[in-house]
Short mmCIF file of C-alpha atoms and ligand atoms in Angstrom, two decimals:
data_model
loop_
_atom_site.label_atom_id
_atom_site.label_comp_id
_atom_site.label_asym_id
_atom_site.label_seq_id
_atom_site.Cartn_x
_atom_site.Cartn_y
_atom_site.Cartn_z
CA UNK V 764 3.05 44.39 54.86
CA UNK V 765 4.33 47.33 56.29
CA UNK V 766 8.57 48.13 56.83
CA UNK V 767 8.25 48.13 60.21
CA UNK V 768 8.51 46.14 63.60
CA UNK V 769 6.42 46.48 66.47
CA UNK V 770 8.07 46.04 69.91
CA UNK V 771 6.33 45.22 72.44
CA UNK V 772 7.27 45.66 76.81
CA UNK V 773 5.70 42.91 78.15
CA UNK V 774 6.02 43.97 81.25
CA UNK V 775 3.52 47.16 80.40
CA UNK V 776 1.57 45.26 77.36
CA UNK V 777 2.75 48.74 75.54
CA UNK V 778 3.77 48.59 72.22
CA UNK V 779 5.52 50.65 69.99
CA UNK V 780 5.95 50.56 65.98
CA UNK V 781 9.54 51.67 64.27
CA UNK V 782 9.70 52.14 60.87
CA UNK V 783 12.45 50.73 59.02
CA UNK V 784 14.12 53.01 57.08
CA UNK V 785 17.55 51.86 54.67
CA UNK V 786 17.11 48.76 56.59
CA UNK V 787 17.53 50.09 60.10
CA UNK V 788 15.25 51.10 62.87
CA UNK V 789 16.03 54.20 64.65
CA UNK V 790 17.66 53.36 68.42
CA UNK V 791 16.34 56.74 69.76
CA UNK V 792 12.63 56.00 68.58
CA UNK V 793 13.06 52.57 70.78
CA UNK V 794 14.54 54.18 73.49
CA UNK V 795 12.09 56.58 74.48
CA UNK V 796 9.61 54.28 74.55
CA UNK V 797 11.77 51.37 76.37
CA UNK V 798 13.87 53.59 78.79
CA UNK V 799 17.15 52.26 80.48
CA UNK V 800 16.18 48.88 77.86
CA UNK V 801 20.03 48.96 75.33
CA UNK V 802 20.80 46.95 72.93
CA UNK V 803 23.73 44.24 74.03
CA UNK V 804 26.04 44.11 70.90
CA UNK V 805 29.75 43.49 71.90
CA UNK V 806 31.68 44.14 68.36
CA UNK V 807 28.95 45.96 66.68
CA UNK V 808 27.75 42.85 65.15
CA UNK V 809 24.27 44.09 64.51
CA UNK V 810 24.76 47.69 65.07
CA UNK V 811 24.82 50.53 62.42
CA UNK V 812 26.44 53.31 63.93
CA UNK V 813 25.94 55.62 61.73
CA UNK V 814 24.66 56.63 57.80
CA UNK V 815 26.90 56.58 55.29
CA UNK V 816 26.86 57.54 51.50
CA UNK V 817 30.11 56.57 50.96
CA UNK V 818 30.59 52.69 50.59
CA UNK V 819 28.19 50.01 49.96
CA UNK V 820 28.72 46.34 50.71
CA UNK V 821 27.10 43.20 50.59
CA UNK V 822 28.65 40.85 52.71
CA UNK V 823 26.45 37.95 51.15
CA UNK V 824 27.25 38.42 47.54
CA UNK V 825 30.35 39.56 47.78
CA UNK V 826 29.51 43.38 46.33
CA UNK V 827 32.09 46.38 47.01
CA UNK V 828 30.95 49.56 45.72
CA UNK V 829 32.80 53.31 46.14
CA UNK V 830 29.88 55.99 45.78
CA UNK V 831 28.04 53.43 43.74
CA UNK V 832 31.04 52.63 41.37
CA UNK V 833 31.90 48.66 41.58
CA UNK V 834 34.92 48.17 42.75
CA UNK V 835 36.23 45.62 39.87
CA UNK V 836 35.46 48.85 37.15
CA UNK V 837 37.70 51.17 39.57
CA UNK V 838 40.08 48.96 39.86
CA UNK V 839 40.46 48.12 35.85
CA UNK V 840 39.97 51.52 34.76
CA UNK V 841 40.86 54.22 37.67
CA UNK V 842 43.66 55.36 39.75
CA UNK V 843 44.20 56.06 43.50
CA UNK V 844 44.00 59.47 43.54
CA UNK V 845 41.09 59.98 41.53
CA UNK V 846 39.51 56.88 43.58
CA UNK V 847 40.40 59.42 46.85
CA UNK V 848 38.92 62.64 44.91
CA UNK V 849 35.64 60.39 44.53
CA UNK V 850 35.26 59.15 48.06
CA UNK V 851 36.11 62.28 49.55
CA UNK V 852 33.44 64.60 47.12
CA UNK V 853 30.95 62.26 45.85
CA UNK V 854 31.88 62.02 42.20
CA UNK V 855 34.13 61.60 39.42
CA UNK V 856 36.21 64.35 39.04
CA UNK V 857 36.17 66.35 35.49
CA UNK V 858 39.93 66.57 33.76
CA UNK V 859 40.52 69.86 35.56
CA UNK V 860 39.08 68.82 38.99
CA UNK V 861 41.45 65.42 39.00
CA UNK V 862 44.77 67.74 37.54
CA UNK V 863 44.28 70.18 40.47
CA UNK V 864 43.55 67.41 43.06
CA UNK V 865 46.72 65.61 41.74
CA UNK V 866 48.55 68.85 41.55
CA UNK V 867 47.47 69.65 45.49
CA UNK V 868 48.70 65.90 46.27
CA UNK V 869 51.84 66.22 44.36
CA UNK V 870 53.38 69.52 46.00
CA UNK V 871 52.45 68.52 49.55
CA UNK V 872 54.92 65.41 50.38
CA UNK V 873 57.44 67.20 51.48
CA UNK V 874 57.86 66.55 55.47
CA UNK V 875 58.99 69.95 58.27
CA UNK V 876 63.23 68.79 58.24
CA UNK V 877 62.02 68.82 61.95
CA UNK V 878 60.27 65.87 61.53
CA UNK V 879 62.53 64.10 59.61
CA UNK V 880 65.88 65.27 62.08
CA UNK V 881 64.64 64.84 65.25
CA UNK V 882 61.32 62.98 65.03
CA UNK V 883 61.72 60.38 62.79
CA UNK V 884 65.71 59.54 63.58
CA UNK V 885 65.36 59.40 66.99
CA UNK V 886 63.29 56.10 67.26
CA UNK V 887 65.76 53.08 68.12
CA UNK V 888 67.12 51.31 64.73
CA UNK V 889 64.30 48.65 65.11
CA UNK V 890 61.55 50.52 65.41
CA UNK V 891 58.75 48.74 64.01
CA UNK V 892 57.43 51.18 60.93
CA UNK V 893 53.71 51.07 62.37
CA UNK V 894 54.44 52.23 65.64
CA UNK V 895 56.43 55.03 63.47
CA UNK V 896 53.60 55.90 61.61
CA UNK V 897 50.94 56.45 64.74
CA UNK V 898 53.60 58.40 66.41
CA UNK V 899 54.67 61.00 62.93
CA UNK V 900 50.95 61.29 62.01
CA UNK V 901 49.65 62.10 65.56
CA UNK V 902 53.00 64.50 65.09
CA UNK V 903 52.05 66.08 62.60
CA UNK V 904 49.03 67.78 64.66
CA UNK V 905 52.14 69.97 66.18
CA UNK V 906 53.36 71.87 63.04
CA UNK V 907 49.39 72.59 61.85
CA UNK V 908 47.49 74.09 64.77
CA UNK V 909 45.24 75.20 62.48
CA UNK V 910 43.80 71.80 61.66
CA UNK V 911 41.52 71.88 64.95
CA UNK V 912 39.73 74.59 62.75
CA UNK V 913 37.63 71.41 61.76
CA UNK V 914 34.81 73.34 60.81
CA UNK V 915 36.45 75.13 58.39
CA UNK V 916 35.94 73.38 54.85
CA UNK V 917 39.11 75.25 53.72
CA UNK V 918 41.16 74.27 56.64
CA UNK V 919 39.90 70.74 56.58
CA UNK V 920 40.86 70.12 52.12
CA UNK V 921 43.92 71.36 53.26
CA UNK V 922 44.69 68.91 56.38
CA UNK V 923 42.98 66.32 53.93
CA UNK V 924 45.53 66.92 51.22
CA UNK V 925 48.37 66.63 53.62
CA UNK V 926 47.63 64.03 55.08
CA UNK V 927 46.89 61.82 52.10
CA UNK V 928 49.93 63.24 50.67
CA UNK V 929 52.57 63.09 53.76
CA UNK V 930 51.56 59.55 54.68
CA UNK V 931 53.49 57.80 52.02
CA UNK V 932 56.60 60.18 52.57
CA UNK V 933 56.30 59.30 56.27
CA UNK V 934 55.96 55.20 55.29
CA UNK V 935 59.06 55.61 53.43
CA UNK V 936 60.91 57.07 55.90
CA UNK V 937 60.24 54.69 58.59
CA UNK V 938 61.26 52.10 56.58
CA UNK V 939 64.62 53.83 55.63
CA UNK V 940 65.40 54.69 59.06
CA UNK V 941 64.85 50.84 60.32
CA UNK V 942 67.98 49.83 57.49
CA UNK V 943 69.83 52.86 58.46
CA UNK V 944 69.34 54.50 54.77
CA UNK V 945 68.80 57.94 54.31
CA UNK V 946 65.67 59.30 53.44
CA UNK V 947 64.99 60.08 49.69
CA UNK V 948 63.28 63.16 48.99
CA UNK V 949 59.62 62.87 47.15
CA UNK V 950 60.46 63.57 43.07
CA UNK V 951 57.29 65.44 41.54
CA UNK V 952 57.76 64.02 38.56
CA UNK V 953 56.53 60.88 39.48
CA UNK V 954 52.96 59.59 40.00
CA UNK V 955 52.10 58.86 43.74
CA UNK V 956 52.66 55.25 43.63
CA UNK V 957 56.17 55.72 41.48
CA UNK V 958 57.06 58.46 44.10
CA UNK V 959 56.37 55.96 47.18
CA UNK V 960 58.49 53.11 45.41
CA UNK V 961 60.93 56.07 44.39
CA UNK V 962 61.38 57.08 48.18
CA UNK V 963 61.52 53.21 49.15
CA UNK V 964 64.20 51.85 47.20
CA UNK V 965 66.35 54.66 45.69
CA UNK V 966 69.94 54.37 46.49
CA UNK V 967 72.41 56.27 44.01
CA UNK V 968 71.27 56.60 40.78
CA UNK V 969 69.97 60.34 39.85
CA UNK V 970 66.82 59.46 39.13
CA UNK V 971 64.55 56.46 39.88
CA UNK V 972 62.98 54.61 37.18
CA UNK V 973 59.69 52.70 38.61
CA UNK V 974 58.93 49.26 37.32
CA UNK V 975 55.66 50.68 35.46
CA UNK V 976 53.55 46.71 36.14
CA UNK V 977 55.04 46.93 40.05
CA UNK V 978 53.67 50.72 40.16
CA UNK V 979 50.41 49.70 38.25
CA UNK V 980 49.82 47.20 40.84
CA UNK V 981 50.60 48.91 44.08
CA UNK V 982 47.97 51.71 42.64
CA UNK V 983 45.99 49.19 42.03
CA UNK V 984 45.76 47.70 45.56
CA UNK V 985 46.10 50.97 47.21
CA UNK V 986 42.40 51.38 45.38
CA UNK V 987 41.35 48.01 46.83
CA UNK V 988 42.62 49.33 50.45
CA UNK V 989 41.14 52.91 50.16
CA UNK V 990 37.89 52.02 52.01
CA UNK V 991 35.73 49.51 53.70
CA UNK V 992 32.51 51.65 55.46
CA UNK V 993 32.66 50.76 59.08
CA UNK V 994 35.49 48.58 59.76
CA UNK V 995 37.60 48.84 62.97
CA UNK V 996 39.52 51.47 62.10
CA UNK V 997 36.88 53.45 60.28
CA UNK V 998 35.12 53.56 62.83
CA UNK V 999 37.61 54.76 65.27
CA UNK V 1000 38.28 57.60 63.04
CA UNK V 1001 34.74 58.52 63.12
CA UNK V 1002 34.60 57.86 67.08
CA UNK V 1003 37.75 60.20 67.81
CA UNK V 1004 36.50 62.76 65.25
CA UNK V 1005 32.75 63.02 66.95
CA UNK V 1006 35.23 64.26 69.93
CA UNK V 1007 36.02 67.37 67.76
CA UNK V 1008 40.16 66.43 67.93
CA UNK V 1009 42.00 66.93 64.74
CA UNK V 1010 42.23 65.02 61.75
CA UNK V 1011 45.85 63.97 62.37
CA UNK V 1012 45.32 62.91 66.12
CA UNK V 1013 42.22 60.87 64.69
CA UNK V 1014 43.97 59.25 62.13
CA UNK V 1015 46.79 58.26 64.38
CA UNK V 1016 43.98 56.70 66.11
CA UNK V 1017 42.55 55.21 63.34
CA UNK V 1018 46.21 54.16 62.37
CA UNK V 1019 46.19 52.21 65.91
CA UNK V 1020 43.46 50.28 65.05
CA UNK V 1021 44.83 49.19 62.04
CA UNK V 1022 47.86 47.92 63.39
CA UNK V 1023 46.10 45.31 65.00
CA UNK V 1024 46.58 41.46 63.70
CA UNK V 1025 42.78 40.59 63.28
CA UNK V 1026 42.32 43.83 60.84
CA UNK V 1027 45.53 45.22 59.16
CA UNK V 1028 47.78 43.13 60.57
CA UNK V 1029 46.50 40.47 59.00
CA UNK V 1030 48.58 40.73 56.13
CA UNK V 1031 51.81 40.37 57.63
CA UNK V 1032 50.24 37.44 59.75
CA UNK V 1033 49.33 35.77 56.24
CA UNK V 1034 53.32 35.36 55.45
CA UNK V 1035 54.22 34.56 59.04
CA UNK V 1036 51.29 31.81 59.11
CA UNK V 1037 52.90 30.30 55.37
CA UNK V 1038 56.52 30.03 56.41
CA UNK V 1039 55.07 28.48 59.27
CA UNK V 1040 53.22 26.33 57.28
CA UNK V 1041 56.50 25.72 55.14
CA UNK V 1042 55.18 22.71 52.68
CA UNK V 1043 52.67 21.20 51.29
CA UNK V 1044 53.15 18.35 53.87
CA UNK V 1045 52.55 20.74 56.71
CA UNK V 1046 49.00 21.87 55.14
CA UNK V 1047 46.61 19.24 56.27
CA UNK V 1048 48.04 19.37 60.18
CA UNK V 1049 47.60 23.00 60.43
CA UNK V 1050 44.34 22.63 58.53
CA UNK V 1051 43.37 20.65 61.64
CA UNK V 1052 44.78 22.66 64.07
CA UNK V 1053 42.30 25.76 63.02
CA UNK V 1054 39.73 23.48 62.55
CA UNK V 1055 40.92 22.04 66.68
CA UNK V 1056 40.63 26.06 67.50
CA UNK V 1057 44.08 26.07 68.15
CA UNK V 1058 45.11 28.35 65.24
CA UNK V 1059 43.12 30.93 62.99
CA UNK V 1060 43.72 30.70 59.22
CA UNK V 1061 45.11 34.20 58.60
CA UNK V 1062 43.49 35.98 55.54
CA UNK V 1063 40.52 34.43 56.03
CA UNK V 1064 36.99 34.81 57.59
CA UNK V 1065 35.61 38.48 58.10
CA UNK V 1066 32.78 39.97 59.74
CA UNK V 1067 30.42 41.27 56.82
CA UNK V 1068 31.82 38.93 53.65
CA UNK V 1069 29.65 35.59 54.14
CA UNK V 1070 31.31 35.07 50.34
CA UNK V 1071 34.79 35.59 48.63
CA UNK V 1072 35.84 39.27 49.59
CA UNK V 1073 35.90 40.96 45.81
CA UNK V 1074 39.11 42.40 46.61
CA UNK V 1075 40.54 39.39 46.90
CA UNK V 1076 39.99 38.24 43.45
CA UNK V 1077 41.43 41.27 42.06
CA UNK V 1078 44.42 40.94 43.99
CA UNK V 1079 44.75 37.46 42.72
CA UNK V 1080 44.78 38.79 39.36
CA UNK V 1081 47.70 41.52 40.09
CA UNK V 1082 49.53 38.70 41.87
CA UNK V 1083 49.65 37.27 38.31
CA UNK V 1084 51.05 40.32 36.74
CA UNK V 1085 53.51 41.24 39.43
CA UNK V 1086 55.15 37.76 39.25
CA UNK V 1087 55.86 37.65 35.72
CA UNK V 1088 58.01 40.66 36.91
CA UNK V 1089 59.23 39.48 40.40
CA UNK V 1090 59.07 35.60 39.81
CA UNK V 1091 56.53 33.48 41.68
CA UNK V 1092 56.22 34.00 45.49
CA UNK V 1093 57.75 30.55 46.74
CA UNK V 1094 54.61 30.91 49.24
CA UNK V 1095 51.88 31.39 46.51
CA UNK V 1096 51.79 27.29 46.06
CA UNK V 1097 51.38 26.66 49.29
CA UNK V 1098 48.49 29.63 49.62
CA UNK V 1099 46.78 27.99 46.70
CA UNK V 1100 46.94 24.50 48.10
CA UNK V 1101 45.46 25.94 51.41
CA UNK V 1102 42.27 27.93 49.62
CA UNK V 1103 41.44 24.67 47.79
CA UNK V 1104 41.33 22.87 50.75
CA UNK V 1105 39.32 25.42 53.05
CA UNK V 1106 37.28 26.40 50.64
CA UNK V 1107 35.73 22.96 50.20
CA UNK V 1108 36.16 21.73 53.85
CA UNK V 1109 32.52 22.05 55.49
CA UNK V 1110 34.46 23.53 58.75
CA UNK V 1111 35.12 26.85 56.94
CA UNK V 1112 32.64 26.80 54.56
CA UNK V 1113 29.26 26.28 57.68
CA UNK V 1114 31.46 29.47 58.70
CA UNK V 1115 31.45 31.54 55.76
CA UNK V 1116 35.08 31.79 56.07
CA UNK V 1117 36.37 32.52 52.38
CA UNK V 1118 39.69 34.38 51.48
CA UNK V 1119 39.74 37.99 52.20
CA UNK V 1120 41.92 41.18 50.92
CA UNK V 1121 44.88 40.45 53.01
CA UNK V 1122 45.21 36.41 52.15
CA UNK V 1123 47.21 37.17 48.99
CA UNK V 1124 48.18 40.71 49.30
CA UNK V 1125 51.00 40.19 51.47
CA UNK V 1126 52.51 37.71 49.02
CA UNK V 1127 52.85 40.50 46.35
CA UNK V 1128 54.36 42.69 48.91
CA UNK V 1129 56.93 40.63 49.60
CA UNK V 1130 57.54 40.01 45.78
CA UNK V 1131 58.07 43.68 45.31
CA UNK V 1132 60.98 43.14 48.32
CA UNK V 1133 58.50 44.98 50.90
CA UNK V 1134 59.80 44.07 54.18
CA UNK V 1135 57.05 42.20 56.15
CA UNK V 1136 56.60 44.90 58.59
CA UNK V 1137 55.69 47.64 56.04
CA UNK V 1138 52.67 45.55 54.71
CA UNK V 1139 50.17 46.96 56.92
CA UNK V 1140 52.02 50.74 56.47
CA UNK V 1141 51.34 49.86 53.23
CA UNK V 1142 47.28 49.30 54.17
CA UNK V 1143 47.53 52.64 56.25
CA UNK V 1144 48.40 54.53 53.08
CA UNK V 1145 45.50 53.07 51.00
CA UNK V 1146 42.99 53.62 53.81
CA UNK V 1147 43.99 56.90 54.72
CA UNK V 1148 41.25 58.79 52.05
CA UNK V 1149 38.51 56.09 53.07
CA UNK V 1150 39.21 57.66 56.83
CA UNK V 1151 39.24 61.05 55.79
CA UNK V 1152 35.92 60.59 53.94
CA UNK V 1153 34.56 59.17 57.05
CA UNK V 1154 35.61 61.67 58.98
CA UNK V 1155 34.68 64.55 56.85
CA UNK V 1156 30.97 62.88 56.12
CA UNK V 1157 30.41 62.76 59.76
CA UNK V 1158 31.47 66.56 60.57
CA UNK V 1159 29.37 67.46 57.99
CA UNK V 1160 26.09 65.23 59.09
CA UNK V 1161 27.25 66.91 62.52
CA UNK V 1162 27.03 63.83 64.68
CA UNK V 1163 26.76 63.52 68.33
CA UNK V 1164 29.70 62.60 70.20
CA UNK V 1165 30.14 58.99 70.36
CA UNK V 1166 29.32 57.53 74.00
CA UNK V 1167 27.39 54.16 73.93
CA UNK V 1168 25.96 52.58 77.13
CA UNK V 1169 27.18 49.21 78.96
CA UNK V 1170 24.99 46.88 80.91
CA UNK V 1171 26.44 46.83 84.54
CA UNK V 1172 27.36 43.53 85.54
CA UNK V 1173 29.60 44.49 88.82
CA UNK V 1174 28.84 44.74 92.68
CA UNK V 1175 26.19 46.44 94.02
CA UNK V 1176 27.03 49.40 96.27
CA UNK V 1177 29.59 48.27 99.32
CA UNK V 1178 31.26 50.34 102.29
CA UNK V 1179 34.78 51.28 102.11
CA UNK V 1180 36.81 49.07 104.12
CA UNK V 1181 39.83 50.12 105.92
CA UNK V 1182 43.42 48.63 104.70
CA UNK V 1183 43.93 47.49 108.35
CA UNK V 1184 41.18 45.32 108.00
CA UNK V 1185 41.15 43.85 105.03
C1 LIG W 96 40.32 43.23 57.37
O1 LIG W 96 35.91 44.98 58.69
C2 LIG W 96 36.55 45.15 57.58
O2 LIG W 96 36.01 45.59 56.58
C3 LIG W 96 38.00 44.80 57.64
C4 LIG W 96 38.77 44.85 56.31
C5 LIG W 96 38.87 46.27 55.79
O3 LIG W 96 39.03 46.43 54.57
O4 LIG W 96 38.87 47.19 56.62
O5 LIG W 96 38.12 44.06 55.35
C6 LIG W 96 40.20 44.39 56.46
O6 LIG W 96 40.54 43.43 58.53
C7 LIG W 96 40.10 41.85 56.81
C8 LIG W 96 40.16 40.76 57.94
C9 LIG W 96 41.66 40.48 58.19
N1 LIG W 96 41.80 39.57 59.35
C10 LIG W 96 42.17 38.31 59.23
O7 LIG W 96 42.33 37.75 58.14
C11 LIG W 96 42.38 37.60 60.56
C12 LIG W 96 41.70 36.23 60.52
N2 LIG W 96 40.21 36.44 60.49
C13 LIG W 96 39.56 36.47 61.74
O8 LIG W 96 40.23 36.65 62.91
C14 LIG W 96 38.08 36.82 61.68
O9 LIG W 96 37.54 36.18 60.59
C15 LIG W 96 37.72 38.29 61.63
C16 LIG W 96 38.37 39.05 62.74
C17 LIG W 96 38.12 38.88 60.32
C18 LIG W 96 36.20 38.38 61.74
O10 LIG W 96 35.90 37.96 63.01
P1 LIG W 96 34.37 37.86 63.50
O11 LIG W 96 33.43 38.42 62.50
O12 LIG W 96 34.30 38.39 64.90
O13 LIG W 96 34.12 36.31 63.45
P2 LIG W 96 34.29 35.35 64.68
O14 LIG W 96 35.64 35.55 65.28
O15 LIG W 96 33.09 35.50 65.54
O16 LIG W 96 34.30 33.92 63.96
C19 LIG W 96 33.09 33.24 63.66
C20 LIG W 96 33.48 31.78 63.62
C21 LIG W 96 34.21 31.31 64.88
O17 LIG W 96 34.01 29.92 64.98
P3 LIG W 96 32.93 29.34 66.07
O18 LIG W 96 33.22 30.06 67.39
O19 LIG W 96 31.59 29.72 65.49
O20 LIG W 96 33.18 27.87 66.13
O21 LIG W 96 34.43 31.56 62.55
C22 LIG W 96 35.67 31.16 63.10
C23 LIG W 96 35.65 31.51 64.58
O22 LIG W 96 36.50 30.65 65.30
N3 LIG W 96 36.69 31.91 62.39
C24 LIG W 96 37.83 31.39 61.98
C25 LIG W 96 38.48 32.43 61.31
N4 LIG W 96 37.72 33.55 61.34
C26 LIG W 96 36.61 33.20 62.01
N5 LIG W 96 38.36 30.17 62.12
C27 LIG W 96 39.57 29.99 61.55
N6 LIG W 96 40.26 30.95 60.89
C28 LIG W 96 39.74 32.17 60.74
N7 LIG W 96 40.43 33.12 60.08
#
């Protein structure tokens, strides 16, 4: 048995053989032999758009892996910013590669006053902090011209660097702004996650003192968040980038796509869908109101996991952990109640619909007193080094623009009509 297919036109009787090669078949090698023949594939759904070194999954057995590493051992034993260092260069970094790399992050958070003056104050008090974000990252193209240098390795580590270390200065200032609270300066002597809770919820005292399980845990699901391989918003990065824009326009971009409820949105849409929900009573009629169509249970379902999402048991876990701190989310009973239930119901289980990374995250983030509009701000910051992998894998494999082809469905050609007499 060969790994290959063998298409045939049967309109011709030609054939043609395609290897398969890391389980795809190359679309140019079909279409020179079937021209003006695409693929329909609304959604991607059976498309790889690209190669990637960078993240493996297995949607059927529920496998995450960064550059080979399962994500369970990076989550036990590693920490954001040497989980960014490895998907952005390959590998592990040695002690002095991962103090340098934190060094570079460290003494790059501070944000152009501009920004912060008369960028960041002048959106209206309720702003919500996503639309923020796309707008200050997209902003931040303006005070580094140089980024468009993209083929510059230099030039790019150094729009990488900002970028992963701006983003959570930025976060933190959109939410201040939105309760009127001025904006904290980053302190250096804090680790990135102590620094983003730091710049968050500072008020008066000299210096902030981090809850050291809350900080543990936000690192800890900033790892799970870093990246996905081609998800929405990956993918957009990658599709802007093959345009040759800048890293900051892409990833405001990217940022956009994220926004959105069905991908990072989803986690705010988990709490909104629970109060909703309200008590245990309410569980079995909303139950069969998804199962009716009429509602979507949020934090479920996703387009490669056909099992549980990994990161979703290791969120579990940290919910643990950051409740013996906070208390117990008054939500997580109901959430329970509403996995037991779907998980052995055949409607979601003939669907493959199991939890995924945003069914439980958002109910730590609103146990560490996150405002529900900063959850997916808070996805943006964890994804940020996934996208910049992405993007800098793809410069360097020196892709083609992105431009796929459409089947046309519309009118044939017609005459122009004149308005008086139509
Ligand atoms: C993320 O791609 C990634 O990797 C994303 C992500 C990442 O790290 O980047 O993992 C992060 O975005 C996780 C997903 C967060 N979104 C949600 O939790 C929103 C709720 N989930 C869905 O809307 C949905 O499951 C998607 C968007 C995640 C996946 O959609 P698909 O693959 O297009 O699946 P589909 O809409 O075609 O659904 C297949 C079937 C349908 O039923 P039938 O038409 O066959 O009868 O499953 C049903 C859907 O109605 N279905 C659901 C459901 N999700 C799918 N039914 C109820 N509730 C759901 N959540």
């Amino acid at each position: 048995m060969t790994e290959s297919v063998t298409i045939t036109d049967n309109r011709t009787g030609e054939s043609v053989e395609i290897p398969i090669e890391h389980g795809g078949i190359d679309g140019k090698a079909f279409a020179k032999h079937m021209p003006g023949v695409w693929f329909f594939d609304p959604g991607f759904g059976a498309t790889a758009s690209t190669s990637s070194a960078i993240t493996d999954l297995d949607g059927a057995n529920g496998i995450l892996r960064y550059r080979g590493y399962p994500i369970e051992q990076l989550a036990e034993s590693s920490t954001f910013l040497e989980v960014s260092y490895l998907l952005l260069f390959g590998e592990l970094p040695t002690k002095e590669q991962l103090d340098n790399w934190v060094h570079d992050v460290t003494y790059h958070t501070f944000i152009h006053e501009n920004m912060r003056k008369r960028f960041m104050e002048g959106f209206h008090h309720d702003a919500h902090p996503m639309g923020m974000l796309v707008s200050a990252i997209a902003a931040l193209s303006t005070f580094y011209p140089e980024a468009k240098e993209i083929d510059d390795a230099h030039v790019r580590y150094k729009q990488i660097n900002r970028l992963i270390s701006k983003v959570p200065t930025l976060a933190a200032m959109a939410y201040r702004a939105s309760i009127g609270m001025p904006f904290v300066y980053p302190d250096n002597q804090l680790n990135y996650a102590e620094n983003f809770l730091s710049m968050m919820w500072k008020v008066a005292e000299p210096h902030y003192e981090p809850d050291p399980v809350l900080a543990k845990a936000l690192d800890v699901l900033l790892i799970l968040h870093a990246d996905h391989e081609q998800n929405c918003s990956t993918t957009t990065m990658r599709v802007v980038g093959s345009s040759h824009s800048d890293p900051y326009s892409s990833a405001a971009a990217a940022t956009s796509a994220l926004y959105g409820p069905r991908h990072g949105g989803a986690n705010e849409a988990v709490i909104h869908m629970l109060n909703e929900i309200g008590s245990y009573d309410n569980i079995e009629p909303f139950i069969e109101r998804v199962k009716a169509g009429e509602e979507r249970l949020m934090g479920f379902g996703h387009r490669v996991y056909k099992a549980y999402d990994p990161r979703a048991r290791i969120v579990k876990e940290q919910a643990d952990k950051v409740f013996q701190v906070t208390g117990k989310s008054p939500l997580l009973d109901i959430a329970l109640k509403l996995e037991e239930i779907a998980l052995n119901d055949d409607y979601f289980k003939s669907r493959n619909l199991y939890p995924n990374v945003d069914f439980y995250t958002g109910l730590i983030y609103q146990s560490m007193n996150f405002p529900l509009d900063m959850f997916t701000v808070l996805f943006t910051m964890g994804r940020m080094p996934g996208w910049l992998s992405h993007w800098q894998e793809m410069l360097e494999q020196d892709q083609r623009i992105s431009r796929p082809r459409q089947l046309y469905i519309g009118p044939g050609e017609r005459q122009y009509v004149p308005l008086s007499e139509r």
